[in-house]
Short mmCIF file of C-alpha atoms in Angstrom, two decimals:
data_model
loop_
_atom_site.label_atom_id
_atom_site.label_comp_id
_atom_site.label_asym_id
_atom_site.label_seq_id
_atom_site.Cartn_x
_atom_site.Cartn_y
_atom_site.Cartn_z
CA MET A 1 118.31 116.81 34.84
CA GLU A 2 121.51 119.31 33.89
CA LYS A 3 123.50 117.98 36.82
CA PHE A 4 121.95 113.90 36.19
CA ARG A 5 123.00 113.71 32.36
CA MET A 6 126.68 115.22 33.29
CA LEU A 7 127.29 112.77 35.77
CA PHE A 8 125.41 109.64 33.43
CA GLN A 9 128.20 110.63 30.54
CA HIS A 10 131.05 111.19 32.96
CA PHE A 11 129.74 107.67 34.19
CA GLN A 12 129.63 106.18 30.59
CA SER A 13 132.61 108.85 29.30
CA SER A 14 134.86 106.61 32.43
CA SER A 15 135.35 103.01 31.59
CA GLU A 16 137.25 103.02 35.53
CA SER A 17 133.92 105.16 37.81
CA VAL A 18 131.58 102.68 36.00
CA MET A 19 133.73 99.44 37.12
CA ASN A 20 134.34 101.04 41.00
CA GLY A 21 130.29 101.82 40.51
CA VAL A 22 130.07 97.88 39.55
CA CYS A 23 132.47 97.07 42.93
CA LEU A 24 130.19 99.16 45.19
CA LEU A 25 126.86 97.64 44.21
CA LEU A 26 129.11 94.52 44.82
CA ALA A 27 129.76 95.02 47.70
CA VAL A 28 126.01 96.73 49.00
CA VAL A 29 124.31 93.60 47.64
CA THR A 30 127.01 91.42 49.14
CA VAL A 31 126.31 92.12 52.44
CA LYS A 32 123.29 92.73 51.95
CA LEU A 33 122.66 88.65 51.18
CA TYR A 34 124.64 89.07 54.00
CA SER A 35 122.05 90.27 56.20
CA SER A 36 119.64 87.95 54.86
CA PHE A 37 121.17 85.07 55.47
CA ASP A 38 119.47 82.12 57.09
CA PHE A 39 122.10 80.17 58.66
CA ASN A 40 121.36 77.12 60.19
CA CYS A 41 123.99 74.16 60.66
CA PRO A 42 123.18 70.39 60.54
CA CYS A 43 125.05 69.48 63.61
CA LEU A 44 126.33 66.32 62.57
CA ALA A 45 130.15 65.31 62.50
CA HIS A 46 130.88 64.59 58.84
CA TYR A 47 128.80 67.02 57.13
CA ASN A 48 129.94 70.67 59.79
CA ALA A 49 133.04 71.13 57.72
CA LEU A 50 130.72 70.67 54.67
CA TYR A 51 128.28 73.39 55.38
CA GLY A 52 130.33 75.80 57.79
CA LEU A 53 133.40 75.62 54.83
CA GLY A 54 131.21 76.01 52.19
CA LEU A 55 129.19 78.38 53.26
CA LEU A 56 132.58 80.07 54.38
CA LEU A 57 134.33 79.92 50.54
CA THR A 58 131.34 79.16 47.64
CA PRO A 59 129.23 82.79 47.74
CA PRO A 60 133.27 84.36 47.44
CA LEU A 61 133.46 82.57 44.41
CA VAL A 62 130.00 82.67 42.83
CA LEU A 63 130.66 86.66 43.97
CA PHE A 64 134.66 86.92 42.13
CA LEU A 65 132.96 84.97 38.87
CA CYS A 66 130.40 88.01 39.02
CA GLY A 67 133.03 90.38 39.62
CA LEU A 68 134.83 89.09 36.25
CA LEU A 69 131.31 88.53 34.34
CA ALA A 70 130.18 92.57 34.90
CA ASN A 71 133.56 93.95 34.04
CA ARG A 72 134.08 95.08 31.20
CA GLN A 73 137.68 94.78 30.71
CA SER A 74 138.07 90.54 31.69
CA VAL A 75 136.56 90.23 28.05
CA VAL A 76 138.94 92.57 26.64
CA MET A 77 141.68 92.71 28.05
CA VAL A 78 141.56 88.10 27.22
CA GLU A 79 140.44 89.51 23.70
CA GLU A 80 144.30 91.38 24.51
CA TRP A 81 145.80 89.15 25.52
CA ARG A 82 144.71 86.29 22.38
CA ARG A 83 144.32 88.20 19.81
CA PRO A 84 147.64 88.14 16.78
CA ALA A 85 150.23 90.88 16.72
CA GLY A 86 149.80 91.75 13.13
CA HIS A 87 150.70 95.13 12.84
CA ARG A 88 150.34 96.04 16.17
CA ARG A 89 152.79 94.42 18.95
CA LYS A 90 151.64 93.38 21.92
CA ASP A 91 153.09 94.80 25.20
CA PRO A 92 152.38 92.17 27.86
CA GLY A 93 153.21 94.85 30.65
CA ILE A 94 149.91 96.34 29.70
CA ILE A 95 147.95 92.48 30.00
CA ARG A 96 149.74 92.48 33.82
CA TYR A 97 148.69 95.61 34.57
CA MET A 98 144.54 94.83 32.89
CA CYS A 99 144.35 91.73 34.74
CA SER A 100 145.61 93.72 37.98
CA SER A 101 143.05 95.95 37.67
CA VAL A 102 139.93 93.40 36.82
CA LEU A 103 141.67 91.09 40.19
CA GLN A 104 141.20 93.87 42.84
CA ARG A 105 137.41 95.12 41.82
CA ALA A 106 136.39 91.18 41.55
CA LEU A 107 138.18 90.36 44.82
CA ALA A 108 136.27 93.28 46.68
CA ALA A 109 133.11 91.23 47.08
CA PRO A 110 134.26 87.94 48.38
CA LEU A 111 137.03 89.13 50.63
CA LEU A 112 134.15 91.32 51.80
CA TRP A 113 131.90 88.89 52.53
CA ILE A 114 134.80 86.23 54.45
CA LEU A 115 135.75 89.07 56.68
CA LEU A 116 131.74 88.91 57.72
CA ALA A 117 132.16 85.54 57.79
CA LEU A 118 135.00 85.03 60.19
CA LEU A 119 133.57 88.96 62.20
CA ASP A 120 130.35 86.49 63.04
CA GLY A 121 131.65 83.89 63.59
CA LYS A 122 129.09 80.87 62.80
CA CYS A 123 130.51 79.79 59.57
CA PHE A 124 133.57 79.44 61.26
CA VAL A 125 132.41 76.90 65.18
CA CYS A 126 129.69 75.25 62.76
CA ALA A 127 133.64 74.26 60.75
CA PHE A 128 135.14 73.54 63.12
CA SER A 129 133.74 72.49 66.41
CA SER A 130 134.48 68.95 65.89
CA SER A 131 137.97 69.88 65.60
CA VAL A 132 138.31 71.53 68.58
CA ASP A 133 140.81 70.21 71.33
CA PRO A 134 138.39 68.15 74.68
CA GLU A 135 141.19 68.42 76.92
CA LYS A 136 141.09 72.07 76.13
CA PHE A 137 137.93 72.47 78.72
CA LEU A 138 137.29 70.42 82.11
CA ASP A 139 133.46 69.45 81.68
CA PHE A 140 134.27 66.76 79.06
CA ALA A 141 136.61 65.08 81.64
CA ASN A 142 133.33 62.18 82.87
CA MET A 143 132.25 61.34 78.92
CA THR A 144 134.13 59.09 76.76
CA PRO A 145 134.96 59.68 73.55
CA SER A 146 131.65 58.74 71.10
CA GLN A 147 129.88 61.84 74.05
CA VAL A 148 132.68 63.77 72.92
CA GLN A 149 132.80 63.93 69.62
CA LEU A 150 128.53 63.73 69.43
CA PHE A 151 128.48 66.85 72.23
CA LEU A 152 131.02 69.07 69.73
CA ALA A 153 128.93 68.82 67.01
CA LYS A 154 126.30 70.08 68.98
CA VAL A 155 127.50 73.20 70.10
CA PRO A 156 126.13 75.45 66.77
CA CYS A 157 122.35 74.43 67.37
CA LYS A 158 122.17 76.21 71.39
CA GLU A 159 118.84 75.04 70.40
CA ASP A 160 119.32 70.72 70.56
CA GLU A 161 117.98 69.19 74.30
CA LEU A 162 122.01 67.98 74.81
CA VAL A 163 123.92 71.05 74.88
CA ARG A 164 121.03 73.43 76.16
CA ASP A 165 122.22 75.01 78.69
CA SER A 166 125.63 73.49 79.52
CA PRO A 167 128.38 75.18 79.95
CA ALA A 168 130.31 73.44 77.89
CA ARG A 169 128.60 74.51 74.85
CA LYS A 170 128.97 77.88 75.78
CA ALA A 171 132.84 77.37 76.18
CA VAL A 172 133.05 76.05 73.07
CA SER A 173 131.23 78.69 70.88
CA ARG A 174 133.43 81.33 72.80
CA TYR A 175 136.51 80.08 71.42
CA LEU A 176 136.19 79.64 68.42
CA ARG A 177 133.89 82.78 68.17
CA CYS A 178 137.20 84.32 69.52
CA LEU A 179 139.59 82.93 67.23
CA SER A 180 137.65 83.33 64.31
CA GLN A 181 137.36 86.98 64.92
CA ALA A 182 140.39 87.32 65.86
CA ILE A 183 141.35 85.62 62.42
CA GLY A 184 138.66 88.78 60.52
CA TRP A 185 139.87 91.25 62.23
CA SER A 186 144.22 90.05 61.19
CA VAL A 187 142.56 89.94 57.43
CA THR A 188 142.08 92.97 57.89
CA LEU A 189 144.47 95.12 59.06
CA LEU A 190 147.06 93.02 57.23
CA LEU A 191 144.33 94.21 53.67
CA ILE A 192 144.65 97.72 55.20
CA VAL A 193 147.88 97.82 55.47
CA VAL A 194 149.40 96.25 52.19
CA ALA A 195 147.05 99.21 50.76
CA PHE A 196 148.24 101.83 53.03
CA LEU A 197 151.60 101.21 51.80
CA ALA A 198 150.54 100.16 47.82
CA ARG A 199 149.06 103.81 48.06
CA CYS A 200 151.95 105.82 49.76
CA LEU A 201 155.22 104.09 48.61
CA ARG A 202 153.86 104.20 44.91
CA PRO A 203 155.23 107.45 44.67
CA CYS A 204 158.46 106.89 46.29
CA PHE A 205 159.27 105.52 42.20
CA ASP A 206 159.71 106.18 38.70
CA GLN A 207 155.51 106.68 37.72
CA THR A 208 156.66 106.66 34.14
CA VAL A 209 156.37 102.30 33.10
CA PHE A 210 152.62 103.24 35.51
CA LEU A 211 151.51 106.29 33.15
CA GLN A 212 152.32 104.05 30.00
CA ARG A 213 150.85 100.75 31.37
CA ARG A 214 147.44 102.63 32.97
CA TYR A 215 147.28 105.36 29.46
CA TRP A 216 147.70 102.44 27.06
CA SER A 217 144.82 100.23 28.63
CA ASN A 218 142.78 102.44 28.74
CA TYR A 219 143.16 103.03 25.49
CA VAL A 220 142.60 99.20 24.54
CA ASP A 221 139.51 99.45 25.95
CA LEU A 222 138.26 102.88 24.11
CA GLU A 223 139.49 101.61 21.18
CA GLN A 224 136.97 98.77 21.52
CA LYS A 225 134.36 101.15 22.44
CA LEU A 226 134.42 103.78 19.74
CA PHE A 227 134.95 100.68 17.36
CA ASP A 228 131.94 99.07 18.12
CA GLU A 229 130.08 101.85 18.51
CA THR A 230 131.49 103.26 14.67
CA CYS A 231 130.23 99.63 13.64
CA CYS A 232 127.11 100.22 14.94
CA GLU A 233 127.06 103.63 13.21
CA HIS A 234 128.24 101.93 9.54
CA ALA A 235 124.95 99.36 10.34
CA ARG A 236 122.43 101.64 10.93
CA ASP A 237 123.96 104.12 7.47
CA PHE A 238 124.14 100.39 5.54
CA ALA A 239 120.78 99.42 6.46
CA HIS A 240 119.09 102.65 5.86
CA ARG A 241 121.22 103.05 2.24
CA CYS A 242 120.44 99.11 1.60
CA VAL A 243 116.45 100.15 2.05
CA LEU A 244 116.52 103.54 -0.29
CA HIS A 245 118.55 101.53 -2.63
CA PHE A 246 115.96 99.08 -2.79
CA PHE A 247 112.53 101.02 -3.33
CA ALA A 248 114.47 102.72 -5.78
CA SER A 249 115.34 99.69 -7.73
CA MET A 250 111.19 99.16 -7.35
CA GLN A 251 110.49 101.57 -9.38
CA GLY A 252 111.42 100.29 -12.46
CA GLU A 253 109.61 97.19 -11.34
CA LEU A 254 106.60 98.87 -10.72
CA ARG A 255 106.22 100.87 -13.75
CA ALA A 256 106.89 98.27 -15.76
CA ARG A 257 103.83 96.30 -13.93
CA GLY A 258 101.65 99.17 -14.50
CA LEU A 259 101.20 99.78 -11.68
CA ARG A 260 103.28 103.39 -10.62
CA ARG A 261 101.26 106.62 -13.70
CA GLY A 262 102.14 109.90 -13.05
CA PRO A 263 99.41 112.51 -11.99
CA ALA A 264 96.58 112.76 -14.01
CA GLY A 265 97.35 108.65 -15.34
CA SER A 266 100.16 111.16 -17.65
CA GLY A 267 103.52 109.68 -18.46
CA SER A 268 106.10 111.09 -16.33
CA GLU A 269 109.05 110.26 -14.43
CA PRO A 270 108.49 110.13 -10.78
CA PRO A 271 111.30 111.13 -8.94
CA GLU A 272 114.22 108.61 -8.37
CA VAL A 273 115.00 108.11 -4.13
CA PRO A 274 118.40 110.03 -3.82
CA GLU A 275 121.20 108.37 -1.53
CA PRO A 276 121.96 110.13 1.07
CA PRO A 277 124.72 112.50 -0.18
CA GLU A 278 128.38 112.04 0.90
CA GLY A 279 130.09 114.68 2.97
CA THR A 280 127.07 117.38 4.44
CA ASP A 281 127.92 116.63 7.79
CA GLY A 282 131.60 118.39 7.37
CA GLU A 283 133.18 115.23 8.25
CA GLY A 284 135.25 112.80 7.25
CA GLY A 285 134.00 109.57 8.59
CA LYS A 286 131.08 109.18 6.84
CA ALA A 287 132.48 108.89 3.48
CA HIS A 288 135.26 106.40 5.72
CA LEU A 289 131.51 104.44 6.22
CA ARG A 290 129.65 105.09 3.03
CA ALA A 291 133.13 103.42 1.07
CA VAL A 292 132.46 99.98 2.36
CA SER A 293 129.22 98.83 0.31
CA SER A 294 129.30 95.44 0.39
CA ARG A 295 128.72 92.49 2.72
CA GLU A 296 132.31 90.76 1.16
CA GLN A 297 134.31 94.56 2.61
CA VAL A 298 132.53 94.53 6.41
CA ASN A 299 133.39 90.83 6.73
CA HIS A 300 137.58 91.98 5.49
CA LEU A 301 137.30 94.95 7.69
CA LEU A 302 136.44 92.49 10.36
CA SER A 303 138.38 90.27 9.32
CA ALA A 304 141.33 92.40 9.34
CA TRP A 305 140.38 94.31 12.30
CA TYR A 306 140.90 90.49 14.45
CA SER A 307 144.11 89.73 13.06
CA ARG A 308 145.86 92.95 12.07
CA LYS A 309 144.85 95.92 14.45
CA PRO A 310 146.56 98.82 12.42
CA PRO A 311 149.42 100.41 14.18
CA LEU A 312 149.25 103.06 16.57
CA ASP A 313 151.14 105.68 14.19
CA LEU A 314 148.93 108.44 12.63
CA ALA A 315 151.14 108.83 10.39
CA ALA A 316 150.96 105.86 9.12
CA PRO A 317 148.99 105.32 5.92
CA PRO A 318 144.72 104.15 7.12
CA ALA A 319 145.19 100.93 3.96
CA LEU A 320 144.42 97.57 5.74
CA GLY A 321 147.03 95.07 3.21
CA GLY A 322 147.61 94.92 0.34
CA ARG A 323 144.46 96.25 -2.27
CA GLY A 324 142.98 97.81 1.31
CA LEU A 325 139.00 97.01 1.21
CA SER A 326 138.38 96.77 -2.23
CA HIS A 327 137.87 92.96 -3.67
CA ARG A 328 138.69 94.72 -7.24
CA ALA A 329 141.04 94.34 -9.92
CA PRO A 330 142.79 97.98 -9.96
CA PRO A 331 142.24 99.98 -12.41
CA ALA A 332 143.85 99.75 -16.40
CA ALA A 333 145.95 102.68 -16.74
CA PRO A 334 144.61 105.21 -19.30
CA ALA A 335 146.47 104.34 -22.69
CA GLY A 336 149.08 106.73 -23.08
CA ASP A 337 148.85 109.16 -26.54
#
């Protein structure tokens, strides 16, 4: 149980590990979907290509969109791209790095589907059976052009009476299947070579820019995640304080109506409901959270976070705008003696 908890905390703290896990899960789902899919070509001249190409390209598009939706960094990337500059300039290199990372993970499952379909060959045979040149096969010499087109459209359906046990159907199907597998293995080899070169040649170049972009892309993701967690923490603390304030304010009303009395009917004052003490946890964060204590201040804080992100300089004063979070007028200076 302890090892499982440590592993879960690792995945929680590392968004890259989470995205790799999601990418692997989508790949497994892709293999499972393709293996369980019942392929039925219509075997009609005008619909074979539409069905075959649709089955070859539509599921990858769906898987690509699912990969984008499952990747939290895609939302963070768009927010970083569209946010106002404010006190922090936008670096296009970070956005390009995040876009590359998102696309690499989102394209894994679609490419796997396309490769499986090409290596299997059924989609390719269905899509291009009507496009085969009949002059490459001697069995079509005694057929009219209309009979050839009808025969080629029936090639994917080996149980059809027109092409059952026909050597010509087997030759055309074998030709298209070999062509499909050749394309599939070529694409696989190309992807492996590109990945190998990218992994081997990257250390040969200066790593400074890559490390900087990787660091700041992770920073943007973690910063937004920590901001959301801090907002949830403040909302919980704010709601707790509002409820305590409500109960404390209701005591006066209850006493005025005579609904609240002390023990044995005495008129002793009931104890006030104490508000949580500030700074008792030894952290300054609680005091900063409780300083935001009204709806207007919360709205101003959220608006300031979106419109002008704080500069990446911890030595700068932690003020948001001219008057910070307070909407009240500054206190008057004490009069001189």
